């Protein structure tokens, strides 16, 4: 008999979940890739539902304009200059201290994606860019892991569950990535905060169903517009000529090492990732850099203000240069203050 004070009592009495389903949730593991608007809702709902192990991966640092839609964060997190993965992990531990929570401040690349998903039962897409989604798709099809795509722009959103070996993958209907700049981004089109909250809720519902073992009847791409209230579900077929799940080509996983600089879409920032593995002493660096400009170091990352630019430096040397989209300007600042 379920005890009313059990924290999962409302799920145990729900016929769709029940005590058996709850045990499956407690024994399950889920990776949340990207902890922005989608990821913060996903991570929070998974933790509250009692999914036993949650890994959050995000490369970014919080900014005030995130608070409009990234519901797991607050003003104190922004003031502390925390990386999103760390701030989210701290919050989740307060929400549910009985599950295992891991926050990884990392960029998802062809080099690390397989390791990030290897020990997880399923993967939730909380990213904001196409490249990373194709990378998740490649890795998940290769390792036969379910993943749940989600995307949001303006007042609209999309979601689809990918079950490798059973249903279609994302390349079955979007075989190639669109050329850069051809799609609107959240920064150019804006975003209504209820759109990611809704899409993420649907993704988590599908995740809970997968964990509990509810079989999909068909494979659908759901598109919705929160503002007009239209919801459309299109059945998607597996394409046997799909480059990924049909022919077994993992183009994104096998891509040449991503260039060491990346313009962060619409963010007026460039990210620089050192090609070799490094461990910086941010203590030493903060002493050195304080001769040149304003430095703040919170134990996790270092922020360095120099004229109109700000460098956010992580312990592994990855650096976000804010205040420019010009990769050469960013590289120059990087080599000037961090060396090469
Ligand atoms: Zn496919």
Coordinates of C-alpha atoms and ligand atoms in Angstrom, one line a residue:
X1 CA 0.0 0.0 0.0
X2 CA 1.3 3.4 -0.9
X3 CA 2.1 5.7 1.9
X4 CA 0.7 9.2 1.4
X5 CA 3.9 10.8 2.6
X6 CA 6.0 9.0 0.0
X7 CA 7.4 11.7 -2.2
X8 CA 6.2 9.9 -5.3
X9 CA 2.8 9.0 -3.9
X10 CA 1.0 10.9 -6.7
X11 CA 2.8 8.9 -9.3
X12 CA 2.3 5.6 -7.5
X13 CA -1.4 6.1 -7.5
X14 CA -1.5 7.1 -11.2
X15 CA -2.5 3.9 -13.1
X16 CA -0.2 4.8 -16.0
X17 CA 2.8 4.8 -13.6
X18 CA 2.1 2.9 -10.5
X19 CA 4.6 1.5 -8.0
X20 CA 6.2 -0.7 -10.6
X21 CA 6.6 2.2 -13.0
X22 CA 8.1 4.3 -10.1
X23 CA 10.7 1.6 -9.5
X24 CA 11.7 1.7 -13.1
X25 CA 12.0 5.5 -13.0
X26 CA 14.2 5.3 -9.9
X27 CA 16.5 2.8 -11.7
X28 CA 16.7 4.8 -14.9
X29 CA 19.3 7.2 -16.2
X30 CA 18.8 10.2 -18.5
X31 CA 21.2 12.7 -20.1
X32 CA 20.0 16.2 -20.7
X33 CA 22.2 17.7 -23.4
X34 CA 22.0 21.5 -23.2
X35 CA 20.5 23.2 -20.2
X36 CA 18.8 26.3 -21.6
X37 CA 15.0 26.8 -21.8
X38 CA 14.2 23.2 -22.8
X39 CA 16.9 21.6 -20.6
X40 CA 16.0 23.4 -17.4
X41 CA 12.4 22.2 -17.6
X42 CA 13.4 18.7 -18.6
X43 CA 16.0 18.3 -15.8
X44 CA 13.6 19.7 -13.2
X45 CA 10.7 17.4 -14.1
X46 CA 12.9 14.3 -14.4
X47 CA 14.4 15.0 -10.9
X48 CA 10.9 15.6 -9.4
X49 CA 9.6 12.4 -11.0
X50 CA 12.4 10.5 -9.4
X51 CA 14.5 9.4 -12.4
X52 CA 17.5 7.9 -10.5
X53 CA 20.4 9.3 -12.4
X54 CA 20.5 12.6 -14.3
X55 CA 23.4 14.0 -16.2
X56 CA 23.3 17.6 -17.4
X57 CA 25.8 18.8 -20.0
X58 CA 26.0 22.5 -21.0
X59 CA 28.9 24.7 -22.2
X60 CA 27.5 28.1 -21.2
X61 CA 27.5 30.6 -18.5
X62 CA 24.3 32.2 -17.2
X63 CA 23.2 35.6 -18.4
X64 CA 20.4 37.7 -17.1
X65 CA 18.4 37.4 -20.4
X66 CA 18.2 33.7 -19.8
X67 CA 15.8 34.1 -16.8
X68 CA 12.8 34.9 -19.0
X69 CA 12.6 31.2 -20.0
X70 CA 15.2 29.1 -18.3
X71 CA 13.1 28.3 -15.3
X72 CA 15.6 26.4 -13.1
X73 CA 17.8 29.5 -12.6
X74 CA 17.5 32.6 -10.5
X75 CA 19.1 36.0 -10.1
X76 CA 21.6 34.7 -7.5
X77 CA 22.9 32.2 -10.0
X78 CA 23.4 35.0 -12.6
X79 CA 25.1 37.2 -10.0
X80 CA 27.4 34.4 -9.1
X81 CA 28.4 34.0 -12.7
X82 CA 27.7 30.2 -12.6
X83 CA 28.0 27.9 -15.5
X84 CA 24.5 26.6 -16.3
X85 CA 25.3 22.9 -15.7
X86 CA 26.7 23.7 -12.3
X87 CA 23.8 26.0 -11.3
X88 CA 21.3 23.4 -12.5
X89 CA 23.0 20.6 -10.6
X90 CA 23.0 22.6 -7.4
X91 CA 19.3 23.4 -7.8
X92 CA 18.4 19.8 -8.6
X93 CA 20.1 18.5 -5.5
X94 CA 17.9 20.8 -3.4
X95 CA 14.8 19.6 -5.3
X96 CA 15.6 15.9 -4.9
X97 CA 18.6 14.8 -2.7
X98 CA 17.8 11.1 -3.1
X99 CA 18.8 10.8 -6.7
X100 CA 22.2 11.0 -8.4
X101 CA 22.8 14.3 -10.3
X102 CA 25.8 15.2 -12.3
X103 CA 26.5 18.6 -13.9
X104 CA 29.1 18.7 -16.6
X105 CA 30.4 22.1 -17.9
X106 CA 31.4 20.8 -21.4
X107 CA 31.0 21.5 -25.0
X108 CA 29.4 18.5 -26.8
X109 CA 31.8 17.5 -29.6
X110 CA 32.4 14.5 -31.9
X111 CA 35.2 13.6 -29.4
X112 CA 33.1 13.4 -26.3
X113 CA 29.5 12.6 -27.3
X114 CA 29.8 8.8 -27.2
X115 CA 31.3 8.9 -23.7
X116 CA 28.5 11.3 -22.5
X117 CA 25.7 8.9 -23.6
X118 CA 27.4 5.5 -23.1
X119 CA 26.1 4.8 -19.6
X120 CA 22.7 6.5 -20.1
X121 CA 19.3 4.9 -20.9
X122 CA 18.1 7.8 -23.0
X123 CA 19.0 11.2 -24.1
X124 CA 16.9 14.4 -24.1
X125 CA 17.7 17.1 -26.6
X126 CA 17.9 20.5 -24.8
X127 CA 20.3 22.1 -27.3
X128 CA 19.8 25.2 -29.3
X129 CA 21.7 24.2 -32.5
X130 CA 21.3 21.9 -35.4
X131 CA 24.9 20.6 -35.4
X132 CA 24.7 19.2 -31.9
X133 CA 21.4 17.5 -32.7
X134 CA 22.9 15.7 -35.7
X135 CA 25.8 14.7 -33.5
X136 CA 23.3 13.3 -30.9
X137 CA 21.4 11.5 -33.7
X138 CA 24.6 9.9 -35.0
X139 CA 25.8 8.8 -31.6
X140 CA 22.4 7.5 -30.5
X141 CA 21.8 5.6 -33.8
X142 CA 25.3 4.1 -33.6
X143 CA 24.8 2.9 -30.0
X144 CA 21.0 2.2 -30.3
X145 CA 20.0 4.7 -27.6
X146 CA 16.6 6.4 -27.7
X147 CA 16.7 10.2 -27.9
X148 CA 14.0 12.8 -27.9
X149 CA 14.4 15.7 -30.2
X150 CA 13.0 19.1 -29.2
X151 CA 13.3 22.5 -30.8
X152 CA 11.7 25.9 -30.3
X153 CA 11.6 29.2 -32.1
X154 CA 9.3 32.2 -31.6
X155 CA 6.0 30.9 -30.5
X156 CA 6.4 27.5 -32.1
X157 CA 8.1 24.2 -31.2
X158 CA 8.7 20.7 -32.5
X159 CA 9.4 17.3 -30.9
X160 CA 10.0 13.8 -32.0
X161 CA 11.1 10.6 -30.3
X162 CA 13.9 8.7 -32.1
X163 CA 14.1 4.9 -31.4
X164 CA 17.0 3.6 -33.4
X165 CA 16.4 0.3 -35.1
X166 CA 12.7 0.7 -34.7
X167 CA 11.6 4.1 -36.1
X168 CA 13.0 6.9 -38.2
X169 CA 15.9 9.1 -37.2
X170 CA 16.2 12.8 -37.7
X171 CA 18.1 12.4 -41.0
X172 CA 15.3 10.3 -42.4
X173 CA 13.4 13.6 -43.0
X174 CA 16.0 16.3 -42.7
X175 CA 18.9 14.5 -44.4
X176 CA 21.3 17.4 -44.4
X177 CA 21.8 20.3 -42.0
X178 CA 20.4 23.6 -43.4
X179 CA 23.1 26.1 -44.4
X180 CA 24.2 28.5 -41.6
X181 CA 22.1 31.6 -41.4
X182 CA 19.2 30.1 -43.3
X183 CA 17.1 29.5 -40.2
X184 CA 15.9 32.1 -37.6
X185 CA 17.5 31.7 -34.2
X186 CA 16.1 32.5 -30.8
X187 CA 18.2 35.7 -30.9
X188 CA 16.8 36.9 -34.2
X189 CA 13.2 35.6 -33.7
X190 CA 12.8 35.8 -30.0
X191 CA 11.0 33.1 -28.0
X192 CA 7.8 32.9 -26.0
X193 CA 8.6 31.2 -22.7
X194 CA 5.6 28.9 -22.8
X195 CA 6.8 27.3 -26.1
X196 CA 10.0 25.6 -24.6
X197 CA 8.1 24.8 -21.4
X198 CA 5.5 22.9 -23.4
X199 CA 7.9 21.1 -25.7
X200 CA 10.1 20.1 -22.8
X201 CA 7.0 18.8 -20.9
X202 CA 6.1 16.6 -23.9
X203 CA 9.7 15.4 -24.2
X204 CA 9.7 14.4 -20.5
X205 CA 6.3 12.7 -20.8
X206 CA 7.7 10.6 -23.7
X207 CA 10.9 9.9 -21.7
X208 CA 8.8 8.6 -18.7
X209 CA 6.8 6.4 -21.1
X210 CA 9.9 5.0 -22.7
X211 CA 11.4 4.2 -19.3
X212 CA 8.2 2.5 -18.2
X213 CA 8.1 0.5 -21.4
X214 CA 5.1 2.0 -23.2
X215 CA 5.5 1.1 -26.8
X216 CA 5.1 3.7 -29.5
X217 CA 2.1 3.2 -31.9
X218 CA 3.7 5.2 -34.7
X219 CA 6.5 7.7 -35.1
X220 CA 5.3 11.2 -35.3
X221 CA 6.8 14.7 -35.6
X222 CA 4.7 17.0 -33.5
X223 CA 4.7 20.7 -34.3
X224 CA 2.9 23.3 -32.3
X225 CA 2.2 27.0 -32.1
X226 CA 1.4 28.1 -28.6
X227 CA 0.2 31.5 -29.8
X228 CA -2.4 30.3 -32.4
X229 CA -3.1 27.1 -30.4
X230 CA -2.4 24.8 -33.3
X231 CA -1.0 21.3 -32.8
X232 CA -0.1 19.1 -35.7
X233 CA 1.2 15.6 -35.7
X234 CA 2.7 14.1 -38.8
X235 CA 3.6 10.4 -39.1
X236 CA 7.2 10.0 -40.2
X237 CA 8.5 7.0 -42.0
X238 CA 11.9 5.4 -41.7
X239 CA 13.8 6.0 -45.0
X240 CA 15.9 2.9 -45.9
X241 CA 18.2 5.2 -47.9
X242 CA 18.8 7.5 -44.9
X243 CA 22.5 8.3 -44.7
X244 CA 22.5 7.6 -41.0
X245 CA 20.1 4.9 -39.9
X246 CA 19.8 3.4 -43.4
X247 CA 23.3 3.3 -44.7
X248 CA 25.1 3.5 -41.3
X249 CA 27.1 6.6 -42.1
X250 CA 27.9 8.7 -39.1
X251 CA 29.0 11.9 -40.9
X252 CA 28.8 14.2 -37.8
X253 CA 30.5 11.8 -35.5
X254 CA 33.3 11.2 -37.9
X255 CA 33.6 14.9 -38.8
X256 CA 37.1 16.3 -38.7
X257 CA 37.8 17.9 -35.3
X258 CA 35.5 20.9 -35.0
X259 CA 37.4 24.0 -35.7
X260 CA 38.8 25.4 -32.6
X261 CA 36.8 28.6 -32.9
X262 CA 33.0 28.7 -33.1
X263 CA 30.8 31.8 -33.4
X264 CA 28.0 31.4 -30.9
X265 CA 25.0 32.1 -32.9
X266 CA 23.4 35.6 -32.2
X267 CA 25.3 35.8 -28.9
X268 CA 27.9 38.3 -30.1
X269 CA 30.5 35.8 -28.8
X270 CA 33.1 33.4 -30.1
X271 CA 34.1 30.2 -28.4
X272 CA 37.7 29.0 -28.5
X273 CA 38.5 25.4 -27.6
X274 CA 42.2 24.5 -27.3
X275 CA 43.1 21.5 -29.5
X276 CA 45.1 19.8 -26.8
X277 CA 43.9 18.8 -23.3
X278 CA 45.0 21.4 -20.8
X279 CA 44.4 22.1 -17.1
X280 CA 44.8 25.7 -16.3
X281 CA 45.5 27.1 -12.9
X282 CA 42.8 29.7 -12.7
X283 CA 44.2 31.0 -9.5
X284 CA 47.5 31.9 -11.1
X285 CA 45.8 33.2 -14.2
X286 CA 43.6 35.4 -12.2
X287 CA 46.6 37.0 -10.5
X288 CA 48.3 37.6 -13.8
X289 CA 45.3 38.9 -15.6
X290 CA 44.4 41.3 -12.8
X291 CA 47.4 43.4 -13.8
X292 CA 45.7 44.0 -17.2
X293 CA 42.0 44.3 -16.5
X294 CA 39.1 43.5 -14.2
X295 CA 39.1 39.8 -13.1
X296 CA 36.5 37.8 -11.1
X297 CA 37.0 34.2 -10.3
X298 CA 34.3 32.1 -8.5
X299 CA 36.3 28.9 -8.3
X300 CA 34.6 27.4 -11.4
X301 CA 35.5 29.9 -14.1
X302 CA 37.3 33.2 -14.5
X303 CA 35.8 36.3 -16.0
X304 CA 38.2 38.8 -17.4
X305 CA 37.0 42.3 -18.6
X306 CA 39.3 44.0 -21.1
X307 CA 38.0 47.2 -22.8
X308 CA 34.9 46.2 -24.7
X309 CA 35.4 42.5 -24.4
X310 CA 34.9 39.9 -21.8
X311 CA 36.7 36.6 -21.7
X312 CA 35.1 33.7 -19.8
X313 CA 37.8 31.1 -19.2
X314 CA 37.1 27.5 -18.0
X315 CA 39.7 25.3 -16.3
X316 CA 40.2 23.2 -19.5
X317 CA 41.2 26.3 -21.4
X318 CA 37.9 26.6 -23.3
X319 CA 37.2 30.4 -23.5
X320 CA 34.1 32.4 -24.6
X321 CA 35.1 35.8 -25.9
X322 CA 32.1 38.1 -25.6
X323 CA 31.7 41.4 -27.5
X324 CA 32.7 40.1 -30.9
X325 CA 31.6 37.7 -33.7
X326 CA 34.9 38.1 -35.5
X327 CA 36.9 35.0 -34.9
X328 CA 40.2 36.7 -35.6
X329 CA 39.6 39.3 -33.0
X330 CA 38.7 36.6 -30.5
X331 CA 41.9 34.6 -31.3
X332 CA 44.0 37.7 -31.0
X333 CA 42.6 38.3 -27.5
X334 CA 43.0 34.7 -26.6
X335 CA 46.7 34.5 -27.6
X336 CA 47.4 37.9 -26.1
X337 CA 46.2 37.0 -22.6
X338 CA 46.3 33.2 -22.5
X339 CA 49.1 32.4 -24.9
X340 CA 48.9 29.6 -27.4
Ligands
LIG1 ZN1 17.4 7.8 -40.5

